[in-house]
PDB file of C-alpha atoms in Angstrom:
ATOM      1  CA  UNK A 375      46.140 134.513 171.193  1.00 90.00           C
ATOM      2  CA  UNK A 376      42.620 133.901 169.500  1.00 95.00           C
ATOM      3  CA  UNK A 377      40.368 131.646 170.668  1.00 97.00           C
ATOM      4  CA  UNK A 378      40.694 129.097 167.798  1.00 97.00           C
ATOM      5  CA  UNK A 379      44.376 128.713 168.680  1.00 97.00           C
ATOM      6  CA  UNK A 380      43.752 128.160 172.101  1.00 98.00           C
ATOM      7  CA  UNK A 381      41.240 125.340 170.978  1.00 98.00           C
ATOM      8  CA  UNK A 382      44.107 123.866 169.056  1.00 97.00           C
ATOM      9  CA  UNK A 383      46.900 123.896 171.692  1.00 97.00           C
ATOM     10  CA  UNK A 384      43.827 122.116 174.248  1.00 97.00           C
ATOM     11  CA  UNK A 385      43.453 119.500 171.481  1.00 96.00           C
ATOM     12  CA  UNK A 386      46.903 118.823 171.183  1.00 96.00           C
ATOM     13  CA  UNK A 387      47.674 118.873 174.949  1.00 95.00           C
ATOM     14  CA  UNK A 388      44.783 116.284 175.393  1.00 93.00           C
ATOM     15  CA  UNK A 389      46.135 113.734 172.854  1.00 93.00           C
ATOM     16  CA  UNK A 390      50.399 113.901 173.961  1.00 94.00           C
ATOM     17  CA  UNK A 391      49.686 114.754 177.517  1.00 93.00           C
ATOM     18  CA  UNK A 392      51.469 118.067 177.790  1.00 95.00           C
ATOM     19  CA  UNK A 393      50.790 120.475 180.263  1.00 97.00           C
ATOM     20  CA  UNK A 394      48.755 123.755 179.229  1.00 98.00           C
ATOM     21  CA  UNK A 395      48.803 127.222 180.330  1.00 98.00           C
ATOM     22  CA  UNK A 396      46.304 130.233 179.305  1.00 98.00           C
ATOM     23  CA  UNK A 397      47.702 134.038 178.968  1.00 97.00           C
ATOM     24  CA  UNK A 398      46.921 136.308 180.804  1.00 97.00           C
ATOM     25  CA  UNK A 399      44.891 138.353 177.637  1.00 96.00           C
ATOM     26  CA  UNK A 400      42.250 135.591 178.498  1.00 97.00           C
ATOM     27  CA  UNK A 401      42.234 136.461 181.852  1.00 96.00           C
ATOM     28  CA  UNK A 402      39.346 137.604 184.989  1.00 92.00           C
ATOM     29  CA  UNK A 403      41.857 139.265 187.142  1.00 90.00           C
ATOM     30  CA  UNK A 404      44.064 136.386 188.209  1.00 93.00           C
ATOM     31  CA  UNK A 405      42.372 133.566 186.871  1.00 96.00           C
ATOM     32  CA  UNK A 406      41.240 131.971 183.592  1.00 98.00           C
ATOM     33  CA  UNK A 407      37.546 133.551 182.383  1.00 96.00           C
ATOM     34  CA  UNK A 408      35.122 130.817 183.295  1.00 96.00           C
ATOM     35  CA  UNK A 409      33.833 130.751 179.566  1.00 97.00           C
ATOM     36  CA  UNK A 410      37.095 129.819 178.024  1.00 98.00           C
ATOM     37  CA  UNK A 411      37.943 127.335 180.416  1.00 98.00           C
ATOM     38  CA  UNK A 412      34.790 125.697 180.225  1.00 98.00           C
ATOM     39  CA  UNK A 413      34.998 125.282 176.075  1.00 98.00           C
ATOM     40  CA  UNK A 414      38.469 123.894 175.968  1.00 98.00           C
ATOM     41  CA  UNK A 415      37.807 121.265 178.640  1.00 98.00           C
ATOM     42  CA  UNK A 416      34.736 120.555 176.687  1.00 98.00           C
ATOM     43  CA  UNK A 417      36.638 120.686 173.052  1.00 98.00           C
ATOM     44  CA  UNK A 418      38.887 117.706 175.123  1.00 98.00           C
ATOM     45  CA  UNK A 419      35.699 116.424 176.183  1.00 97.00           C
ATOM     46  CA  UNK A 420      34.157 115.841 172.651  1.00 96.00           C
ATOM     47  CA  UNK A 421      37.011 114.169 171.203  1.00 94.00           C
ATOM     48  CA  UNK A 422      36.125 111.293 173.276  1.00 95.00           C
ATOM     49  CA  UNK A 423      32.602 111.205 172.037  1.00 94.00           C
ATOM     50  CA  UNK A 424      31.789 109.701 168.356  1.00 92.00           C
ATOM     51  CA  UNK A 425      30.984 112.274 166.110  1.00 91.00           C
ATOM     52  CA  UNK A 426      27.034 111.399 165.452  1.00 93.00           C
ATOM     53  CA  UNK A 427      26.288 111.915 169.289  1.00 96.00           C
ATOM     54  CA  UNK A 428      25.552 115.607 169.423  1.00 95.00           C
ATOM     55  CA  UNK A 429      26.331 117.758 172.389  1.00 96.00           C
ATOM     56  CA  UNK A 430      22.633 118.335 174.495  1.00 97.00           C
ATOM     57  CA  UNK A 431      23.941 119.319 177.918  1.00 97.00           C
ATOM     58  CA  UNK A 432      26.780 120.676 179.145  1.00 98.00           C
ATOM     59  CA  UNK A 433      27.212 121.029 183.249  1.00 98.00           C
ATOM     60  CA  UNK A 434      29.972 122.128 184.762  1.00 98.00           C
ATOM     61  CA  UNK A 435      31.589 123.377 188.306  1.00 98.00           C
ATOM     62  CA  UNK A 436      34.131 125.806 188.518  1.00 97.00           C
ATOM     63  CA  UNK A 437      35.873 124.038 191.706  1.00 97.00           C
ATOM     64  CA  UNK A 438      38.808 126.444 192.582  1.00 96.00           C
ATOM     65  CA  UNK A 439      40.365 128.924 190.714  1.00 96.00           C
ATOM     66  CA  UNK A 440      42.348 128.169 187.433  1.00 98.00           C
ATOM     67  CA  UNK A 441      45.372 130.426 187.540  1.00 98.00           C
ATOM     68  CA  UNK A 442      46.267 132.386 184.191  1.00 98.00           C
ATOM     69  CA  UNK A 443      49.883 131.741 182.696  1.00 98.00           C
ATOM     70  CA  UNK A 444      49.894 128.548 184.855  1.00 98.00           C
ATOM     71  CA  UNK A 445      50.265 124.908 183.570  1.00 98.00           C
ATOM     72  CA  UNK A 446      47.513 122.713 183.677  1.00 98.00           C
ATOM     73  CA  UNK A 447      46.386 119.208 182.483  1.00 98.00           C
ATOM     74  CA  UNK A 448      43.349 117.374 181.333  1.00 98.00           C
ATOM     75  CA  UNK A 449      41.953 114.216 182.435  1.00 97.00           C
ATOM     76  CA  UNK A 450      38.807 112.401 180.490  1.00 97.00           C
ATOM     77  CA  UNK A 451      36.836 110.021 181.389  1.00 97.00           C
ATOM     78  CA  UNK A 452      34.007 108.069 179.925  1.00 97.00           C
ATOM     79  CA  UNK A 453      30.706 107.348 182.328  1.00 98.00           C
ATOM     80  CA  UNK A 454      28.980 105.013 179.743  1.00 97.00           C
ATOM     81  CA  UNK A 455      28.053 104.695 176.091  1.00 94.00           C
ATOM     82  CA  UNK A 456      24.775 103.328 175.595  1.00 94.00           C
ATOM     83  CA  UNK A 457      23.141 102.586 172.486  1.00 94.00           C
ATOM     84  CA  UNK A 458      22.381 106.588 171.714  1.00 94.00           C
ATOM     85  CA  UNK A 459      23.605 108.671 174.491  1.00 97.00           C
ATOM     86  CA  UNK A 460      27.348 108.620 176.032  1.00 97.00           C
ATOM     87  CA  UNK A 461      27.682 110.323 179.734  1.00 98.00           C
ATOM     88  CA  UNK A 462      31.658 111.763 180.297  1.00 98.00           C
ATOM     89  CA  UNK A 463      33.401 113.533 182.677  1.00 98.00           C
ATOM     90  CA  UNK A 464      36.438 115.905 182.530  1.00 98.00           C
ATOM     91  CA  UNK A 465      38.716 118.108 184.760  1.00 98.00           C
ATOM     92  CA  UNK A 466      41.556 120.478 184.550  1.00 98.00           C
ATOM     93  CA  UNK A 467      44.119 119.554 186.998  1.00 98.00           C
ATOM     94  CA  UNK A 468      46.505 122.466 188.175  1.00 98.00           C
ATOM     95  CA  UNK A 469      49.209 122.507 191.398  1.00 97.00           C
ATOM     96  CA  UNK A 470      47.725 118.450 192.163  1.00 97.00           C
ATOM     97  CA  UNK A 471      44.209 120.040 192.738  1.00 98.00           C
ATOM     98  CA  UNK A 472      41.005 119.790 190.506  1.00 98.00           C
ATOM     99  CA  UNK A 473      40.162 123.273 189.100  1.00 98.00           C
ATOM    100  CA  UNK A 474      37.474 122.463 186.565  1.00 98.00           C
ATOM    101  CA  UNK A 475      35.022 119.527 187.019  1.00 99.00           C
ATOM    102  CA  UNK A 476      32.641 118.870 183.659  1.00 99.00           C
ATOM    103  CA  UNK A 477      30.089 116.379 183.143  1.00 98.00           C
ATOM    104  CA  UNK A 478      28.769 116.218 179.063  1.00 98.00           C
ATOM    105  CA  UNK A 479      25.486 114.177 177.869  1.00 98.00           C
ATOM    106  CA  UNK A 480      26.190 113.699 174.086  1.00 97.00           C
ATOM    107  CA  UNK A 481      22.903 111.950 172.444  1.00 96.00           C
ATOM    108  CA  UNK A 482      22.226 110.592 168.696  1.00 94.00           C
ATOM    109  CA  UNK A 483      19.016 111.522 167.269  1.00 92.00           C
ATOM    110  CA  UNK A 484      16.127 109.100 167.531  1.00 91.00           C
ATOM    111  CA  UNK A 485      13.012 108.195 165.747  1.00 90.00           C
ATOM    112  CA  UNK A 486      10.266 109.974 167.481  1.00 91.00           C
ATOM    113  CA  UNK A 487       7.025 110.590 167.440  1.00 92.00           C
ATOM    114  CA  UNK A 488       6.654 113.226 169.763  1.00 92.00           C
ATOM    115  CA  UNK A 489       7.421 117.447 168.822  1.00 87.00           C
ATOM    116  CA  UNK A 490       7.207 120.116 170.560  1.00 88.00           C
ATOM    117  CA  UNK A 491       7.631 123.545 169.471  1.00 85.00           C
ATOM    118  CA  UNK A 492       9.716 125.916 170.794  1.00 84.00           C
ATOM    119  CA  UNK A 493       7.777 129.671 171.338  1.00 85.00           C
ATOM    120  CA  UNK A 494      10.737 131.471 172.974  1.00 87.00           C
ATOM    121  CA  UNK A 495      11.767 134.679 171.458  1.00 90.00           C
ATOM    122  CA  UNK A 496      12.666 137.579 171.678  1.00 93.00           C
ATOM    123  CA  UNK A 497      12.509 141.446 170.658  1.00 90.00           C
ATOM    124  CA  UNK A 498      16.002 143.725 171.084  1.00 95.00           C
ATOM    125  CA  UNK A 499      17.418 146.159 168.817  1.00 94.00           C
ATOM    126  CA  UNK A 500      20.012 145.558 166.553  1.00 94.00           C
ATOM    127  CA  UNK A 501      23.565 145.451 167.956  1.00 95.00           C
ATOM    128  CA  UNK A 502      24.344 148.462 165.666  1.00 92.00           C
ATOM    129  CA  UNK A 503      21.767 150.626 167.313  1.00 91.00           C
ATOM    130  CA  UNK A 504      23.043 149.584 170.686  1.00 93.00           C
ATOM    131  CA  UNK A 505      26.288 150.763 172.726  1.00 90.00           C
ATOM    132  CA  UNK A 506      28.896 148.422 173.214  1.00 88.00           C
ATOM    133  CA  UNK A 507      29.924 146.922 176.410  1.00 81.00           C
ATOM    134  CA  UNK A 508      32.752 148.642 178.323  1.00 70.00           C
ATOM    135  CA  UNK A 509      36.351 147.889 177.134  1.00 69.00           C
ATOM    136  CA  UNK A 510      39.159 146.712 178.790  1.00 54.00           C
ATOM    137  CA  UNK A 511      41.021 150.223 179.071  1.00 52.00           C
ATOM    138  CA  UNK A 512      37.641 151.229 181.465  1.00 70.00           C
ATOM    139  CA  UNK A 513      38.281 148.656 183.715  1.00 74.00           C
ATOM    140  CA  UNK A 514      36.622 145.292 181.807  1.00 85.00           C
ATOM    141  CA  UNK A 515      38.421 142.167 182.387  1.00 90.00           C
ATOM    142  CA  UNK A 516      40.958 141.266 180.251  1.00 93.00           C
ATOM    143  CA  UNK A 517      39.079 138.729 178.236  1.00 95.00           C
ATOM    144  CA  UNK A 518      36.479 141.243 176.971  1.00 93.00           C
ATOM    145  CA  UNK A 519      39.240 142.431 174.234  1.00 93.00           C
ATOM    146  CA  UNK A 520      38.204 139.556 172.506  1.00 96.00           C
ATOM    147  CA  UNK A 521      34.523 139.707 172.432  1.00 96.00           C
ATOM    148  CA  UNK A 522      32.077 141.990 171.522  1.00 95.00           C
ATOM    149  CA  UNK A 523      29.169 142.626 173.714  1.00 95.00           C
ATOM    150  CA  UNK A 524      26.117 145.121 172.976  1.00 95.00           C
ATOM    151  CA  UNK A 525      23.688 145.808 175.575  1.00 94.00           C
ATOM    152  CA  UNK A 526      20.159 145.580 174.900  1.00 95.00           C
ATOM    153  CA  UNK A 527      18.454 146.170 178.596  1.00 93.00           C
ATOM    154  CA  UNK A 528      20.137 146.285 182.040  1.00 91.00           C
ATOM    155  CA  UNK A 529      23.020 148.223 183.066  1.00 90.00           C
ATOM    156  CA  UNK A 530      27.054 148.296 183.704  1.00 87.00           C
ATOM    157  CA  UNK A 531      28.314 146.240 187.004  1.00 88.00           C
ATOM    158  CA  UNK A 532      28.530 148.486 189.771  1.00 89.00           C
ATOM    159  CA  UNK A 533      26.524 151.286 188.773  1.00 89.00           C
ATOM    160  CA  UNK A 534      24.087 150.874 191.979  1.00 92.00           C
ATOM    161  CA  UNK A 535      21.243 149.624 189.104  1.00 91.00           C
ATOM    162  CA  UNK A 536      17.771 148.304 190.722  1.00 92.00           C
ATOM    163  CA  UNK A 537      18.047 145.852 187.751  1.00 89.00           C
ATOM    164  CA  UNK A 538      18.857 142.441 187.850  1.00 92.00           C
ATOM    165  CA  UNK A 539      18.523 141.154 184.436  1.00 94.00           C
ATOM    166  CA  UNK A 540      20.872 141.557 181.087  1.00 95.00           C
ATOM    167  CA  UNK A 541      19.910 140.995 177.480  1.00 96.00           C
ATOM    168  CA  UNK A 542      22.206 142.061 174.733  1.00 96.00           C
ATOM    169  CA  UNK A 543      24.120 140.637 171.749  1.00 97.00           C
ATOM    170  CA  UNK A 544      27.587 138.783 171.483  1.00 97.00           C
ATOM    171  CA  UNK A 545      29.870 137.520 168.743  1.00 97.00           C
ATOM    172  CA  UNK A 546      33.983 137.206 169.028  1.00 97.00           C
ATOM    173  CA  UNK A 547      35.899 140.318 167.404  1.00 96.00           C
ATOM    174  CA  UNK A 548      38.164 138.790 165.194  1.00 95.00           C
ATOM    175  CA  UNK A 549      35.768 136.463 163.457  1.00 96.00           C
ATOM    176  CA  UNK A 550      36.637 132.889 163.940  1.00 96.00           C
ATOM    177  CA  UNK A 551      36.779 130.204 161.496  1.00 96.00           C
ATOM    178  CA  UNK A 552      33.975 128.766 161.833  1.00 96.00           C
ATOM    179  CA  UNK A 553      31.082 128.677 165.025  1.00 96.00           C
ATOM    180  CA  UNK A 554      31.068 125.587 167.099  1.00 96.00           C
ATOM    181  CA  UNK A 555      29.620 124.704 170.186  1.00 96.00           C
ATOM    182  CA  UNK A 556      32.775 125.636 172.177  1.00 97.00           C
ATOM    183  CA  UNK A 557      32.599 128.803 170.726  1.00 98.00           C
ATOM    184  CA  UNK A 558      29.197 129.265 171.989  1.00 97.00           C
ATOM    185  CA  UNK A 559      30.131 127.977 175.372  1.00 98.00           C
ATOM    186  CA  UNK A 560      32.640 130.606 175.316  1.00 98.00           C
ATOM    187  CA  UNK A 561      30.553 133.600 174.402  1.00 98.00           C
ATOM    188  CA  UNK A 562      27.430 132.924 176.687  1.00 97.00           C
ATOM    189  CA  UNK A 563      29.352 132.796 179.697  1.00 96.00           C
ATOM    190  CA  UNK A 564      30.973 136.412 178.769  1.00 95.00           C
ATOM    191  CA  UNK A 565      28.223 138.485 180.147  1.00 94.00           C
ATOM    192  CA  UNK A 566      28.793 139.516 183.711  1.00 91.00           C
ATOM    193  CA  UNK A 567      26.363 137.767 186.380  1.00 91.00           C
ATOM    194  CA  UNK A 568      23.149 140.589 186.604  1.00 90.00           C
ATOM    195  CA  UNK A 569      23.378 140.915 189.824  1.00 91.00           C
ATOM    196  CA  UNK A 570      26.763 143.011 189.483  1.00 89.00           C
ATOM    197  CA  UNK A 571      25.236 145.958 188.444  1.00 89.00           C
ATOM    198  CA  UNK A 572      22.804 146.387 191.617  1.00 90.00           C
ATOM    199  CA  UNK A 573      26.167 146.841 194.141  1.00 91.00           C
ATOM    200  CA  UNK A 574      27.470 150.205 194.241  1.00 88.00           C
ATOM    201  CA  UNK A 575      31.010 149.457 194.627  1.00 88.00           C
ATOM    202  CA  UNK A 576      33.482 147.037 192.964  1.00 86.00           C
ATOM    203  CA  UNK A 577      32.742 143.514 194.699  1.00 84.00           C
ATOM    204  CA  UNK A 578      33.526 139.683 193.229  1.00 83.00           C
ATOM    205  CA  UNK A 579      31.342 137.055 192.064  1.00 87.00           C
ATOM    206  CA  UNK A 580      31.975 133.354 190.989  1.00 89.00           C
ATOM    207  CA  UNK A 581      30.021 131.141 189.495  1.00 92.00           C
ATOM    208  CA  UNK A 582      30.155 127.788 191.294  1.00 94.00           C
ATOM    209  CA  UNK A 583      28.231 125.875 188.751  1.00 97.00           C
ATOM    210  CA  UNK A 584      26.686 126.463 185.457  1.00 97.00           C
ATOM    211  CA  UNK A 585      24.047 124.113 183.020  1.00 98.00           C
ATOM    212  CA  UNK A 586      24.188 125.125 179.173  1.00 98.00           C
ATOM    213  CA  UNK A 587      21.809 123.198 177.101  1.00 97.00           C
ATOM    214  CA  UNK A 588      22.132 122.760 173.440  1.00 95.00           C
ATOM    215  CA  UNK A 589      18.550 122.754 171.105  1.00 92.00           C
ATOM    216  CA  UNK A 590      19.000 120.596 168.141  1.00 86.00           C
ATOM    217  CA  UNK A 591      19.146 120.970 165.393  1.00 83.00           C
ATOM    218  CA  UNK A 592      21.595 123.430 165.123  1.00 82.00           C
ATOM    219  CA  UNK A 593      21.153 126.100 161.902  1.00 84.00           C
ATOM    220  CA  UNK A 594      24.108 127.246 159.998  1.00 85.00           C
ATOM    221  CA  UNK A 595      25.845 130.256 161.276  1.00 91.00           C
ATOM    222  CA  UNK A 596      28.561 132.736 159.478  1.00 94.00           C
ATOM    223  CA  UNK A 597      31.186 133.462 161.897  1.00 96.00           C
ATOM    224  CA  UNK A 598      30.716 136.983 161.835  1.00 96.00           C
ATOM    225  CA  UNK A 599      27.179 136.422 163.177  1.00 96.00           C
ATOM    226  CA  UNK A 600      25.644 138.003 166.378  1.00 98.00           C
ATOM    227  CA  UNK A 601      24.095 136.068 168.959  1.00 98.00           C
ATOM    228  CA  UNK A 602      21.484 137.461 171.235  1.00 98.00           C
ATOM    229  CA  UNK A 603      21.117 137.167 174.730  1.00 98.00           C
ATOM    230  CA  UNK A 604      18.715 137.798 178.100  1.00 98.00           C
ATOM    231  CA  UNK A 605      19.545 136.242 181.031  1.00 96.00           C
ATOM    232  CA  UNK A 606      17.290 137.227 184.106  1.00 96.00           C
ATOM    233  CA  UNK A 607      18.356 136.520 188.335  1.00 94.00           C
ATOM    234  CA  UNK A 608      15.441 133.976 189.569  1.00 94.00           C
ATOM    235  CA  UNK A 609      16.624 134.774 192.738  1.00 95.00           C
ATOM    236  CA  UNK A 610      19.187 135.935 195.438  1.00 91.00           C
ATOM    237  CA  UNK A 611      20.159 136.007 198.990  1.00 93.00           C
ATOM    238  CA  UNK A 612      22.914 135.313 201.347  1.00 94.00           C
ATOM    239  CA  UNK A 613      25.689 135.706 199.587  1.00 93.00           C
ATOM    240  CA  UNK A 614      23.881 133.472 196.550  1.00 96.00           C
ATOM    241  CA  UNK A 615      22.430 134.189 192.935  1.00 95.00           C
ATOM    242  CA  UNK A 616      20.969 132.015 190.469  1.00 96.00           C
ATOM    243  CA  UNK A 617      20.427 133.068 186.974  1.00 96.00           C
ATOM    244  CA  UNK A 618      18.813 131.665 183.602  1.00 97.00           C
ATOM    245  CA  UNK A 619      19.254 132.498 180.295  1.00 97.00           C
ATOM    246  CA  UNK A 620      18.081 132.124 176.772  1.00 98.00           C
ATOM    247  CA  UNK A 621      20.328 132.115 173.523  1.00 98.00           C
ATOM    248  CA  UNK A 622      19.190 132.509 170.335  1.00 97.00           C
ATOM    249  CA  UNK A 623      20.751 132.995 166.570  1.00 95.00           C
ATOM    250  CA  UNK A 624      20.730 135.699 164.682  1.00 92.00           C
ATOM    251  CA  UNK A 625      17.589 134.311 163.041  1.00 92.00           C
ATOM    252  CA  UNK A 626      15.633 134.495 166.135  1.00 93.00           C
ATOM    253  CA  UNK A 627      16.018 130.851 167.159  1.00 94.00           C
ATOM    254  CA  UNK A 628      16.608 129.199 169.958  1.00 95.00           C
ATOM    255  CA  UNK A 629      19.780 128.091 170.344  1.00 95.00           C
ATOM    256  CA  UNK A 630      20.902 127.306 174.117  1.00 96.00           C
ATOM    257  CA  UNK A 631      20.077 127.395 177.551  1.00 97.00           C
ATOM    258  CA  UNK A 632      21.985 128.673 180.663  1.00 98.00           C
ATOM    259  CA  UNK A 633      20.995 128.105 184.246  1.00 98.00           C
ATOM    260  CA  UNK A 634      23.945 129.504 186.467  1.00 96.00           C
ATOM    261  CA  UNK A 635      24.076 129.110 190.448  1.00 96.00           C
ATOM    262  CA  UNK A 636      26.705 132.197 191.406  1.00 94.00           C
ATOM    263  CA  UNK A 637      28.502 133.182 195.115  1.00 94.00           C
ATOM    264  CA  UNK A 638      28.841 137.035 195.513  1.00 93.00           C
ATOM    265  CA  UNK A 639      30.898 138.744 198.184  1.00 90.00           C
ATOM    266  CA  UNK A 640      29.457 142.142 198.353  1.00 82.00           C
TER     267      UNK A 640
END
């Protein structure tokens, strides 16, 4: 199922109430990858906000797991709506319990006096000149068969790497119909955490709770279009990572930015 169907069905589920369930193609071993999740309870999400107040941050905590090919529902709720900026929550509920917990800032621009430039950037090679991630027949998760990932810098998960960073580029496989801001949610959280490729063995990590904000304003994108990618660990220890990351367009601008806080059981 592409991702733009799966956007659909969490639309529709929202506004009659019907219980959802995600196939196991989107998949992380046994549960729902975190990036897919995240954009369909945000797609929900948005549909409570009015149109003029822009996504600008996005945080949200991956409570328990969210089982593939398992029903699920959405509940919505909105904070406040003051006179530019609405605060909401959302959650996917599945077996009684909360499985995804999301809170969304959605703000209408504002006269201003006051700019700042942006200096962040960036200098990879192309994603042509660059070899693709591993697939799901070497052992990827399931979800990768929809996305294409090129690595720039850093290496494979378990490859016993004294890196702890990742840049590379990303963009869906089968095109989509447009690029929204779910879509982006999706693809930024489709890199594996860095820290995977310093253990030497096979070993899980979860992210507990990740912070994507949104620079505005956004620049037209084809859907066909890379994005590019470095995320770098800030720091780890005791069984705890935290990462941040930069997105930017295939343009060179700054598009998003991640901050992840990650448990891993090596």
């Amino acid at each position: 199922m592409h991702f733009d169907d799966l956007i659909e069905k969490a639309k529709q589920c929202s506004e009659t109430g019907e219980h959802m369930a995600i196939p196991a193609s989107w998949g992380q071993g046994r549960t729902v990858f975190g990036g897919l999740s995240s954009a369909i309870l945000y797609t929900v999400m948005r549909s409570h906000a009015s149109d003029e107040r822009v996504l600008r941050s996005l945080n949200t905590n991956f409570v328990g797991p969210l089982l593939v090919d398992v029903p699920f529902v959405f509940e919505v709720e909105i904070l406040r709506e003051g006179k530019s900026v609405s605060q909401l929550s959302a959650r996917i509920i599945q077996n009684g319990q909360v499985a995804v917990f999301q809170q969304g800032c959605f703000g209408a621009d504002r006269d201003s006096n006051i700019s700042v430039k942006n200096n962040d950037n960036h200098i990879m090679p192309l994603p042509d000149e660059l070899p693709r991630f591993s697939d799901v027949a070497q052992g990827a998760p399931n979800y990768t068969s929809h996305i294409d990932l090129a690595l720039a810098r850093g290496h494979l998960p378990f490859t016993s790497s004294k890196d702890s960073h990742t840049w590379g580029w990303m963009r869906f496989k089968q095109a989509p119909k447009q690029i929204t801001d779910a879509h982006l949610i999706c693809l930024v959280d489709a890199w594996p955490p860095g820290v995977l490729q310093m253990m030497s063995t096979p070993s899980p990590a979860s992210s507990m709770m990740w912070n994507l904000e949104f620079i505005h304003p956004h620049q037209p994108v084809s859907p066909e279009d890379w994005f590019a990618y470095q995320s770098h660990t800030r720091q780890a220890a005791e069984g705890y990572a935290h990462a941040q990351a930069n997105i930017w367009n295939n343009k060179g601008q700054l598009v998003a930015v991640s901050r992840q806080s990650i448990a891993i059981f090596d």
